Amino acid sequence: MQTVPPEEKLLAVAERAARSAGAELMERFGREPIGVRTKSTPTDPVSAADLGAERAIRSVLAAERPGDGVLGEEGGEASPAGAHGGDRQLRWVVDPLDGTVNFLYGIPHFAVSVACEDGDGTLAGVVLDPVRNECFKATRSGPALLDGEPLSPQRPETLDRTLVATGFAYEPEIRGLQGQVAARLLPRVRDIRRGGAAALDFCWCASGRVDAYFERGLRLWDFAAGALLCTRAGLEVRRLPAKQAEDGIRLPDGLVVAAPAVIDELEALVG
């Protein structure tokens, strides 16, 4: 079994993979979208840009880390030949284009997320905003950084001064219930933002552009890098368990992120 390299080396691989995908996306951004199809619902698209960006990431990982597993949003999971798992087996968790709807509409708010995990969770993670050319990154034992500078999130002391980001599901019946949560939350906080790219929501929370974030229905590639960034920036990240609504609709699990002073109250309102 191969030796796990230092976290900083894995972080450098993650950044190279993310930048390769970002270059692919920027070549396509603003052009007439091609190869668009849907996945889970008619409002859940995947495009040729998603697929091309994931191929770019996998190409870097195949060249630099051929013995590791890969879990990608579009390409599924691939394990190296002869891999037996275990705590020392590494896996890369990648979202080649988080914010596909924004991308297809020409909204310049989307990201590439690349994380490397072992049996204990995420070791290193990078979220690249290719439009702003901002690179957010962190390791399990290091600081959260934006373009090499430590992140300093806001730490509001009360919920009514907290700017909260969130996102909504693709399924209309779940969105309806999420709308009820938003309506309950809105009078209690400074305001609500919905950016449309979960990976950037985590990063903006870690950097202080918003104060808190919650969302249900996230997949591992949505948060593997971003949740690490928030944790290393000193914020709390908690799981929202799945639950059954009164009308029988099942709400999927999720995450909530905030400063310690307000997370209990926020969790109670959105959980």
PDB file of C-alpha atoms in Angstrom:
ATOM      1  CA  MET A   1       0.000   0.000   0.000  1.00  0.00           C
ATOM      2  CA  GLN A   2       1.412   3.361  -0.988  1.00  0.00           C
ATOM      3  CA  THR A   3       2.497   5.921   1.556  1.00  0.00           C
ATOM      4  CA  VAL A   4       0.192   8.862   2.091  1.00  0.00           C
ATOM      5  CA  PRO A   5       2.079  12.043   1.110  1.00  0.00           C
ATOM      6  CA  PRO A   6       2.051  15.213   3.228  1.00  0.00           C
ATOM      7  CA  GLU A   7      -1.173  17.209   3.144  1.00  0.00           C
ATOM      8  CA  GLU A   8       0.482  20.130   1.356  1.00  0.00           C
ATOM      9  CA  LYS A   9       1.463  17.904  -1.562  1.00  0.00           C
ATOM     10  CA  LEU A  10      -2.105  16.657  -1.871  1.00  0.00           C
ATOM     11  CA  LEU A  11      -3.309  20.263  -1.725  1.00  0.00           C
ATOM     12  CA  ALA A  12      -1.007  21.174  -4.608  1.00  0.00           C
ATOM     13  CA  VAL A  13      -2.405  18.305  -6.702  1.00  0.00           C
ATOM     14  CA  ALA A  14      -5.942  19.409  -5.874  1.00  0.00           C
ATOM     15  CA  GLU A  15      -5.179  22.961  -6.983  1.00  0.00           C
ATOM     16  CA  ARG A  16      -3.634  21.818 -10.264  1.00  0.00           C
ATOM     17  CA  ALA A  17      -6.660  19.628 -10.960  1.00  0.00           C
ATOM     18  CA  ALA A  18      -9.081  22.440 -10.106  1.00  0.00           C
ATOM     19  CA  ARG A  19      -7.252  24.958 -12.292  1.00  0.00           C
ATOM     20  CA  SER A  20      -7.262  22.516 -15.194  1.00  0.00           C
ATOM     21  CA  ALA A  21     -11.030  22.230 -14.897  1.00  0.00           C
ATOM     22  CA  GLY A  22     -11.399  25.988 -14.438  1.00  0.00           C
ATOM     23  CA  ALA A  23      -9.568  26.641 -17.696  1.00  0.00           C
ATOM     24  CA  GLU A  24     -11.922  24.226 -19.449  1.00  0.00           C
ATOM     25  CA  LEU A  25     -14.948  26.019 -18.035  1.00  0.00           C
ATOM     26  CA  MET A  26     -13.765  29.507 -18.926  1.00  0.00           C
ATOM     27  CA  GLU A  27     -13.198  28.459 -22.534  1.00  0.00           C
ATOM     28  CA  ARG A  28     -16.883  27.526 -22.703  1.00  0.00           C
ATOM     29  CA  PHE A  29     -18.470  30.160 -20.434  1.00  0.00           C
ATOM     30  CA  GLY A  30     -20.651  32.708 -22.200  1.00  0.00           C
ATOM     31  CA  ARG A  31     -21.050  30.626 -25.330  1.00  0.00           C
ATOM     32  CA  GLU A  32     -24.173  28.877 -26.550  1.00  0.00           C
ATOM     33  CA  PRO A  33     -24.502  25.836 -24.267  1.00  0.00           C
ATOM     34  CA  ILE A  34     -24.213  22.455 -25.967  1.00  0.00           C
ATOM     35  CA  GLY A  35     -24.817  18.887 -24.896  1.00  0.00           C
ATOM     36  CA  VAL A  36     -27.243  19.815 -22.101  1.00  0.00           C
ATOM     37  CA  ARG A  37     -29.310  17.022 -20.599  1.00  0.00           C
ATOM     38  CA  THR A  38     -31.041  16.494 -17.265  1.00  0.00           C
ATOM     39  CA  LYS A  39     -30.348  14.158 -14.362  1.00  0.00           C
ATOM     40  CA  SER A  40     -32.571  13.779 -11.298  1.00  0.00           C
ATOM     41  CA  THR A  41     -35.304  16.216 -12.400  1.00  0.00           C
ATOM     42  CA  PRO A  42     -36.037  18.464 -15.413  1.00  0.00           C
ATOM     43  CA  THR A  43     -34.407  21.346 -13.466  1.00  0.00           C
ATOM     44  CA  ASP A  44     -31.180  19.401 -12.698  1.00  0.00           C
ATOM     45  CA  PRO A  45     -28.974  19.876 -15.769  1.00  0.00           C
ATOM     46  CA  VAL A  46     -25.600  18.524 -16.809  1.00  0.00           C
ATOM     47  CA  SER A  47     -23.726  20.007 -19.743  1.00  0.00           C
ATOM     48  CA  ALA A  48     -20.757  19.301 -21.956  1.00  0.00           C
ATOM     49  CA  ALA A  49     -18.899  21.784 -19.752  1.00  0.00           C
ATOM     50  CA  ASP A  50     -19.481  19.627 -16.649  1.00  0.00           C
ATOM     51  CA  LEU A  51     -18.221  16.549 -18.469  1.00  0.00           C
ATOM     52  CA  GLY A  52     -15.224  18.293 -20.022  1.00  0.00           C
ATOM     53  CA  ALA A  53     -14.179  19.801 -16.690  1.00  0.00           C
ATOM     54  CA  GLU A  54     -14.399  16.441 -14.945  1.00  0.00           C
ATOM     55  CA  ARG A  55     -12.297  14.834 -17.667  1.00  0.00           C
ATOM     56  CA  ALA A  56      -9.681  17.522 -17.088  1.00  0.00           C
ATOM     57  CA  ILE A  57      -9.620  16.783 -13.344  1.00  0.00           C
ATOM     58  CA  ARG A  58      -9.411  13.040 -13.840  1.00  0.00           C
ATOM     59  CA  SER A  59      -6.575  13.492 -16.321  1.00  0.00           C
ATOM     60  CA  VAL A  60      -4.492  15.363 -13.731  1.00  0.00           C
ATOM     61  CA  LEU A  61      -5.281  12.808 -11.023  1.00  0.00           C
ATOM     62  CA  ALA A  62      -4.503   9.881 -13.324  1.00  0.00           C
ATOM     63  CA  ALA A  63      -1.100  11.376 -14.085  1.00  0.00           C
ATOM     64  CA  GLU A  64      -0.173  12.457 -10.555  1.00  0.00           C
ATOM     65  CA  ARG A  65      -2.108  10.100  -8.257  1.00  0.00           C
ATOM     66  CA  PRO A  66      -2.859   6.937 -10.279  1.00  0.00           C
ATOM     67  CA  GLY A  67      -3.158   4.746  -7.190  1.00  0.00           C
ATOM     68  CA  ASP A  68      -6.018   6.728  -5.626  1.00  0.00           C
ATOM     69  CA  GLY A  69      -9.753   6.380  -5.980  1.00  0.00           C
ATOM     70  CA  VAL A  70     -11.912   9.109  -7.542  1.00  0.00           C
ATOM     71  CA  LEU A  71     -15.537  10.028  -6.866  1.00  0.00           C
ATOM     72  CA  GLY A  72     -16.905  12.580  -9.330  1.00  0.00           C
ATOM     73  CA  GLU A  73     -20.363  14.072  -9.682  1.00  0.00           C
ATOM     74  CA  GLU A  74     -20.598  13.191 -13.363  1.00  0.00           C
ATOM     75  CA  GLY A  75     -18.322  10.165 -13.728  1.00  0.00           C
ATOM     76  CA  GLY A  76     -19.219   8.260 -10.570  1.00  0.00           C
ATOM     77  CA  GLU A  77     -16.634   6.356  -8.571  1.00  0.00           C
ATOM     78  CA  ALA A  78     -13.493   4.695  -9.832  1.00  0.00           C
ATOM     79  CA  SER A  79     -11.125   2.671  -7.650  1.00  0.00           C
ATOM     80  CA  PRO A  80      -7.561   1.830  -8.575  1.00  0.00           C
ATOM     81  CA  ALA A  81      -6.829  -1.723  -9.565  1.00  0.00           C
ATOM     82  CA  GLY A  82      -5.830  -3.813  -6.592  1.00  0.00           C
ATOM     83  CA  ALA A  83      -7.083  -1.283  -4.053  1.00  0.00           C
ATOM     84  CA  HIS A  84      -8.293  -2.784  -0.796  1.00  0.00           C
ATOM     85  CA  GLY A  85      -9.554   0.365   0.951  1.00  0.00           C
ATOM     86  CA  GLY A  86      -8.674   1.051   4.563  1.00  0.00           C
ATOM     87  CA  ASP A  87      -7.803   4.251   6.342  1.00  0.00           C
ATOM     88  CA  ARG A  88      -4.720   4.853   4.237  1.00  0.00           C
ATOM     89  CA  GLN A  89      -6.451   4.512   0.878  1.00  0.00           C
ATOM     90  CA  LEU A  90      -7.011   7.986  -0.563  1.00  0.00           C
ATOM     91  CA  ARG A  91     -10.003   9.080  -2.595  1.00  0.00           C
ATOM     92  CA  TRP A  92     -10.519  12.286  -4.533  1.00  0.00           C
ATOM     93  CA  VAL A  93     -14.004  13.806  -4.369  1.00  0.00           C
ATOM     94  CA  VAL A  94     -14.637  16.217  -7.223  1.00  0.00           C
ATOM     95  CA  ASP A  95     -17.363  18.521  -8.449  1.00  0.00           C
ATOM     96  CA  PRO A  96     -16.205  19.811 -11.837  1.00  0.00           C
ATOM     97  CA  LEU A  97     -18.878  22.509 -12.094  1.00  0.00           C
ATOM     98  CA  ASP A  98     -20.834  23.486  -9.015  1.00  0.00           C
ATOM     99  CA  GLY A  99     -23.447  25.962 -10.182  1.00  0.00           C
ATOM    100  CA  THR A 100     -24.330  24.474 -13.569  1.00  0.00           C
ATOM    101  CA  VAL A 101     -27.577  26.459 -13.852  1.00  0.00           C
ATOM    102  CA  ASN A 102     -25.682  29.711 -13.229  1.00  0.00           C
ATOM    103  CA  PHE A 103     -23.107  28.674 -15.829  1.00  0.00           C
ATOM    104  CA  LEU A 104     -25.760  27.896 -18.458  1.00  0.00           C
ATOM    105  CA  TYR A 105     -27.517  31.221 -17.849  1.00  0.00           C
ATOM    106  CA  GLY A 106     -24.284  33.198 -18.074  1.00  0.00           C
ATOM    107  CA  ILE A 107     -24.306  34.083 -14.376  1.00  0.00           C
ATOM    108  CA  PRO A 108     -20.648  34.411 -13.297  1.00  0.00           C
ATOM    109  CA  HIS A 109     -21.012  32.488 -10.045  1.00  0.00           C
ATOM    110  CA  PHE A 110     -19.832  28.873 -10.191  1.00  0.00           C
ATOM    111  CA  ALA A 111     -16.880  26.856  -8.959  1.00  0.00           C
ATOM    112  CA  VAL A 112     -14.716  23.768  -9.180  1.00  0.00           C
ATOM    113  CA  SER A 113     -14.327  21.718  -6.004  1.00  0.00           C
ATOM    114  CA  VAL A 114     -11.574  19.121  -5.495  1.00  0.00           C
ATOM    115  CA  ALA A 115     -10.975  17.338  -2.187  1.00  0.00           C
ATOM    116  CA  CYS A 116      -8.811  14.426  -1.069  1.00  0.00           C
ATOM    117  CA  GLU A 117     -10.051  12.216   1.756  1.00  0.00           C
ATOM    118  CA  ASP A 118      -8.915   9.258   3.809  1.00  0.00           C
ATOM    119  CA  GLY A 119     -10.808   7.118   6.296  1.00  0.00           C
ATOM    120  CA  ASP A 120     -11.068  10.017   8.731  1.00  0.00           C
ATOM    121  CA  GLY A 121     -12.499  12.580   6.295  1.00  0.00           C
ATOM    122  CA  THR A 122     -11.091  15.343   4.143  1.00  0.00           C
ATOM    123  CA  LEU A 123      -7.319  15.788   4.160  1.00  0.00           C
ATOM    124  CA  ALA A 124      -7.078  18.657   1.672  1.00  0.00           C
ATOM    125  CA  GLY A 125      -9.569  20.684  -0.311  1.00  0.00           C
ATOM    126  CA  VAL A 126      -9.622  23.356  -2.984  1.00  0.00           C
ATOM    127  CA  VAL A 127     -12.529  25.414  -4.296  1.00  0.00           C
ATOM    128  CA  LEU A 128     -11.676  27.499  -7.352  1.00  0.00           C
ATOM    129  CA  ASP A 129     -13.819  30.383  -8.560  1.00  0.00           C
ATOM    130  CA  PRO A 130     -12.524  30.639 -12.141  1.00  0.00           C
ATOM    131  CA  VAL A 131     -14.404  33.856 -12.951  1.00  0.00           C
ATOM    132  CA  ARG A 132     -12.862  35.839 -10.087  1.00  0.00           C
ATOM    133  CA  ASN A 133      -9.694  33.712 -10.178  1.00  0.00           C
ATOM    134  CA  GLU A 134     -10.033  33.099  -6.441  1.00  0.00           C
ATOM    135  CA  CYS A 135      -8.597  29.918  -4.971  1.00  0.00           C
ATOM    136  CA  PHE A 136      -9.881  28.842  -1.554  1.00  0.00           C
ATOM    137  CA  LYS A 137      -7.968  25.983   0.046  1.00  0.00           C
ATOM    138  CA  ALA A 138      -7.222  24.217   3.314  1.00  0.00           C
ATOM    139  CA  THR A 139      -5.686  21.107   4.791  1.00  0.00           C
ATOM    140  CA  ARG A 140      -6.838  19.160   7.828  1.00  0.00           C
ATOM    141  CA  SER A 141      -4.042  20.580   9.983  1.00  0.00           C
ATOM    142  CA  GLY A 142      -3.533  23.975   8.352  1.00  0.00           C
ATOM    143  CA  PRO A 143      -5.348  27.292   8.014  1.00  0.00           C
ATOM    144  CA  ALA A 144      -8.102  28.117   5.544  1.00  0.00           C
ATOM    145  CA  LEU A 145      -6.668  30.343   2.826  1.00  0.00           C
ATOM    146  CA  LEU A 146      -7.837  32.570  -0.006  1.00  0.00           C
ATOM    147  CA  ASP A 147      -5.062  33.120  -2.535  1.00  0.00           C
ATOM    148  CA  GLY A 148      -2.537  32.381   0.187  1.00  0.00           C
ATOM    149  CA  GLU A 149      -4.010  34.712   2.823  1.00  0.00           C
ATOM    150  CA  PRO A 150      -5.754  33.364   5.962  1.00  0.00           C
ATOM    151  CA  LEU A 151      -9.522  33.605   5.952  1.00  0.00           C
ATOM    152  CA  SER A 152     -11.219  35.618   8.672  1.00  0.00           C
ATOM    153  CA  PRO A 153     -14.961  34.945   8.856  1.00  0.00           C
ATOM    154  CA  GLN A 154     -17.483  37.232  10.468  1.00  0.00           C
ATOM    155  CA  ARG A 155     -18.560  36.217  13.971  1.00  0.00           C
ATOM    156  CA  PRO A 156     -21.909  37.879  14.723  1.00  0.00           C
ATOM    157  CA  GLU A 157     -23.023  37.591  18.333  1.00  0.00           C
ATOM    158  CA  THR A 158     -26.764  37.575  17.612  1.00  0.00           C
ATOM    159  CA  LEU A 159     -28.891  35.909  14.948  1.00  0.00           C
ATOM    160  CA  ASP A 160     -30.600  39.153  13.942  1.00  0.00           C
ATOM    161  CA  ARG A 161     -27.218  40.427  12.692  1.00  0.00           C
ATOM    162  CA  THR A 162     -26.476  37.248  10.742  1.00  0.00           C
ATOM    163  CA  LEU A 163     -26.508  37.192   6.930  1.00  0.00           C
ATOM    164  CA  VAL A 164     -27.496  33.631   5.969  1.00  0.00           C
ATOM    165  CA  ALA A 165     -26.876  31.816   2.698  1.00  0.00           C
ATOM    166  CA  THR A 166     -28.887  28.805   1.595  1.00  0.00           C
ATOM    167  CA  GLY A 167     -29.847  26.711  -1.403  1.00  0.00           C
ATOM    168  CA  PHE A 168     -32.871  24.806  -2.618  1.00  0.00           C
ATOM    169  CA  ALA A 169     -33.505  21.308  -3.925  1.00  0.00           C
ATOM    170  CA  TYR A 170     -34.362  20.428  -7.505  1.00  0.00           C
ATOM    171  CA  GLU A 171     -37.549  18.567  -6.482  1.00  0.00           C
ATOM    172  CA  PRO A 172     -40.519  20.983  -6.388  1.00  0.00           C
ATOM    173  CA  GLU A 173     -42.207  19.378  -3.384  1.00  0.00           C
ATOM    174  CA  ILE A 174     -39.028  19.699  -1.306  1.00  0.00           C
ATOM    175  CA  ARG A 175     -38.513  23.292  -2.485  1.00  0.00           C
ATOM    176  CA  GLY A 176     -41.977  24.091  -1.181  1.00  0.00           C
ATOM    177  CA  LEU A 177     -41.029  22.940   2.297  1.00  0.00           C
ATOM    178  CA  GLN A 178     -37.706  24.772   2.080  1.00  0.00           C
ATOM    179  CA  GLY A 179     -39.612  27.917   1.210  1.00  0.00           C
ATOM    180  CA  GLN A 180     -41.540  27.564   4.471  1.00  0.00           C
ATOM    181  CA  VAL A 181     -38.269  27.323   6.378  1.00  0.00           C
ATOM    182  CA  ALA A 182     -36.960  30.433   4.614  1.00  0.00           C
ATOM    183  CA  ALA A 183     -40.141  32.327   5.456  1.00  0.00           C
ATOM    184  CA  ARG A 184     -39.787  31.346   9.117  1.00  0.00           C
ATOM    185  CA  LEU A 185     -36.129  32.332   9.156  1.00  0.00           C
ATOM    186  CA  LEU A 186     -36.275  35.629   7.265  1.00  0.00           C
ATOM    187  CA  PRO A 187     -37.744  37.807  10.064  1.00  0.00           C
ATOM    188  CA  ARG A 188     -35.138  36.467  12.502  1.00  0.00           C
ATOM    189  CA  VAL A 189     -31.934  37.214  10.565  1.00  0.00           C
ATOM    190  CA  ARG A 190     -30.281  40.139   8.807  1.00  0.00           C
ATOM    191  CA  ASP A 191     -31.233  38.714   5.399  1.00  0.00           C
ATOM    192  CA  ILE A 192     -30.991  35.592   3.222  1.00  0.00           C
ATOM    193  CA  ARG A 193     -28.840  35.019   0.131  1.00  0.00           C
ATOM    194  CA  ARG A 194     -29.165  32.272  -2.487  1.00  0.00           C
ATOM    195  CA  GLY A 195     -26.092  32.153  -4.733  1.00  0.00           C
ATOM    196  CA  GLY A 196     -26.679  28.884  -6.553  1.00  0.00           C
ATOM    197  CA  ALA A 197     -23.282  27.227  -5.937  1.00  0.00           C
ATOM    198  CA  ALA A 198     -22.947  25.339  -2.662  1.00  0.00           C
ATOM    199  CA  ALA A 199     -19.152  25.139  -2.764  1.00  0.00           C
ATOM    200  CA  LEU A 200     -18.956  28.937  -2.953  1.00  0.00           C
ATOM    201  CA  ASP A 201     -21.525  29.293  -0.174  1.00  0.00           C
ATOM    202  CA  PHE A 202     -19.134  27.447   2.126  1.00  0.00           C
ATOM    203  CA  CYS A 203     -16.200  29.558   0.952  1.00  0.00           C
ATOM    204  CA  TRP A 204     -18.063  32.819   1.304  1.00  0.00           C
ATOM    205  CA  CYS A 205     -19.072  31.788   4.809  1.00  0.00           C
ATOM    206  CA  ALA A 206     -15.452  30.977   5.669  1.00  0.00           C
ATOM    207  CA  SER A 207     -14.295  34.313   4.237  1.00  0.00           C
ATOM    208  CA  GLY A 208     -16.948  36.475   5.904  1.00  0.00           C
ATOM    209  CA  ARG A 209     -18.927  37.418   2.803  1.00  0.00           C
ATOM    210  CA  VAL A 210     -21.901  35.780   4.499  1.00  0.00           C
ATOM    211  CA  ASP A 211     -22.171  34.855   8.173  1.00  0.00           C
ATOM    212  CA  ALA A 212     -23.845  31.450   8.014  1.00  0.00           C
ATOM    213  CA  TYR A 213     -25.073  28.818   5.575  1.00  0.00           C
ATOM    214  CA  PHE A 214     -27.439  25.875   5.587  1.00  0.00           C
ATOM    215  CA  GLU A 215     -28.761  23.533   2.951  1.00  0.00           C
ATOM    216  CA  ARG A 216     -30.361  20.098   2.669  1.00  0.00           C
ATOM    217  CA  GLY A 217     -29.793  17.569  -0.097  1.00  0.00           C
ATOM    218  CA  LEU A 218     -26.056  18.188  -0.446  1.00  0.00           C
ATOM    219  CA  ARG A 219     -23.870  15.462  -1.892  1.00  0.00           C
ATOM    220  CA  LEU A 220     -20.342  14.733  -0.728  1.00  0.00           C
ATOM    221  CA  TRP A 221     -18.761  16.518  -3.706  1.00  0.00           C
ATOM    222  CA  ASP A 222     -20.734  19.662  -2.802  1.00  0.00           C
ATOM    223  CA  PHE A 223     -19.155  19.990   0.648  1.00  0.00           C
ATOM    224  CA  ALA A 224     -16.025  17.836   0.956  1.00  0.00           C
ATOM    225  CA  ALA A 225     -13.729  20.812   0.344  1.00  0.00           C
ATOM    226  CA  GLY A 226     -15.991  23.633   1.531  1.00  0.00           C
ATOM    227  CA  ALA A 227     -16.866  22.158   4.921  1.00  0.00           C
ATOM    228  CA  LEU A 228     -13.163  21.677   5.646  1.00  0.00           C
ATOM    229  CA  LEU A 229     -12.534  25.338   4.803  1.00  0.00           C
ATOM    230  CA  CYS A 230     -15.228  26.463   7.232  1.00  0.00           C
ATOM    231  CA  THR A 231     -13.926  24.215  10.008  1.00  0.00           C
ATOM    232  CA  ARG A 232     -10.351  25.387   9.569  1.00  0.00           C
ATOM    233  CA  ALA A 233     -11.580  29.003   9.562  1.00  0.00           C
ATOM    234  CA  GLY A 234     -13.006  28.446  13.049  1.00  0.00           C
ATOM    235  CA  LEU A 235     -16.695  28.021  12.235  1.00  0.00           C
ATOM    236  CA  GLU A 236     -18.901  25.175  13.404  1.00  0.00           C
ATOM    237  CA  VAL A 237     -20.247  22.700  10.843  1.00  0.00           C
ATOM    238  CA  ARG A 238     -23.153  20.515  11.965  1.00  0.00           C
ATOM    239  CA  ARG A 239     -25.250  17.856  10.264  1.00  0.00           C
ATOM    240  CA  LEU A 240     -28.978  18.365   9.803  1.00  0.00           C
ATOM    241  CA  PRO A 241     -30.569  14.896  10.021  1.00  0.00           C
ATOM    242  CA  ALA A 242     -33.090  13.801   7.417  1.00  0.00           C
ATOM    243  CA  LYS A 243     -36.657  14.027   8.628  1.00  0.00           C
ATOM    244  CA  GLN A 244     -40.243  13.350   7.620  1.00  0.00           C
ATOM    245  CA  ALA A 245     -42.479  16.374   7.106  1.00  0.00           C
ATOM    246  CA  GLU A 246     -46.092  16.387   8.270  1.00  0.00           C
ATOM    247  CA  ASP A 247     -47.372  15.791   4.737  1.00  0.00           C
ATOM    248  CA  GLY A 248     -45.183  12.699   4.356  1.00  0.00           C
ATOM    249  CA  ILE A 249     -42.469  14.304   2.223  1.00  0.00           C
ATOM    250  CA  ARG A 250     -38.991  13.258   3.323  1.00  0.00           C
ATOM    251  CA  LEU A 251     -36.521  16.087   3.729  1.00  0.00           C
ATOM    252  CA  PRO A 252     -32.945  14.899   3.055  1.00  0.00           C
ATOM    253  CA  ASP A 253     -30.122  15.524   5.470  1.00  0.00           C
ATOM    254  CA  GLY A 254     -27.945  18.582   5.186  1.00  0.00           C
ATOM    255  CA  LEU A 255     -25.428  20.853   6.878  1.00  0.00           C
ATOM    256  CA  VAL A 256     -25.520  24.104   8.804  1.00  0.00           C
ATOM    257  CA  VAL A 257     -22.488  26.369   9.278  1.00  0.00           C
ATOM    258  CA  ALA A 258     -22.175  29.367  11.581  1.00  0.00           C
ATOM    259  CA  ALA A 259     -20.167  31.006  14.332  1.00  0.00           C
ATOM    260  CA  PRO A 260     -20.459  29.341  17.755  1.00  0.00           C
ATOM    261  CA  ALA A 261     -22.497  32.210  19.199  1.00  0.00           C
ATOM    262  CA  VAL A 262     -25.421  31.780  16.800  1.00  0.00           C
ATOM    263  CA  ILE A 263     -25.343  28.206  15.502  1.00  0.00           C
ATOM    264  CA  ASP A 264     -27.632  26.742  18.191  1.00  0.00           C
ATOM    265  CA  GLU A 265     -30.402  29.234  17.457  1.00  0.00           C
ATOM    266  CA  LEU A 266     -29.965  28.918  13.688  1.00  0.00           C
ATOM    267  CA  GLU A 267     -29.973  25.120  13.831  1.00  0.00           C
ATOM    268  CA  ALA A 268     -33.193  25.151  15.845  1.00  0.00           C
ATOM    269  CA  LEU A 269     -34.910  27.274  13.184  1.00  0.00           C
ATOM    270  CA  VAL A 270     -33.739  25.367  10.091  1.00  0.00           C
ATOM    271  CA  GLY A 271     -33.445  21.832  11.465  1.00  0.00           C
TER     272      GLY A 271
END
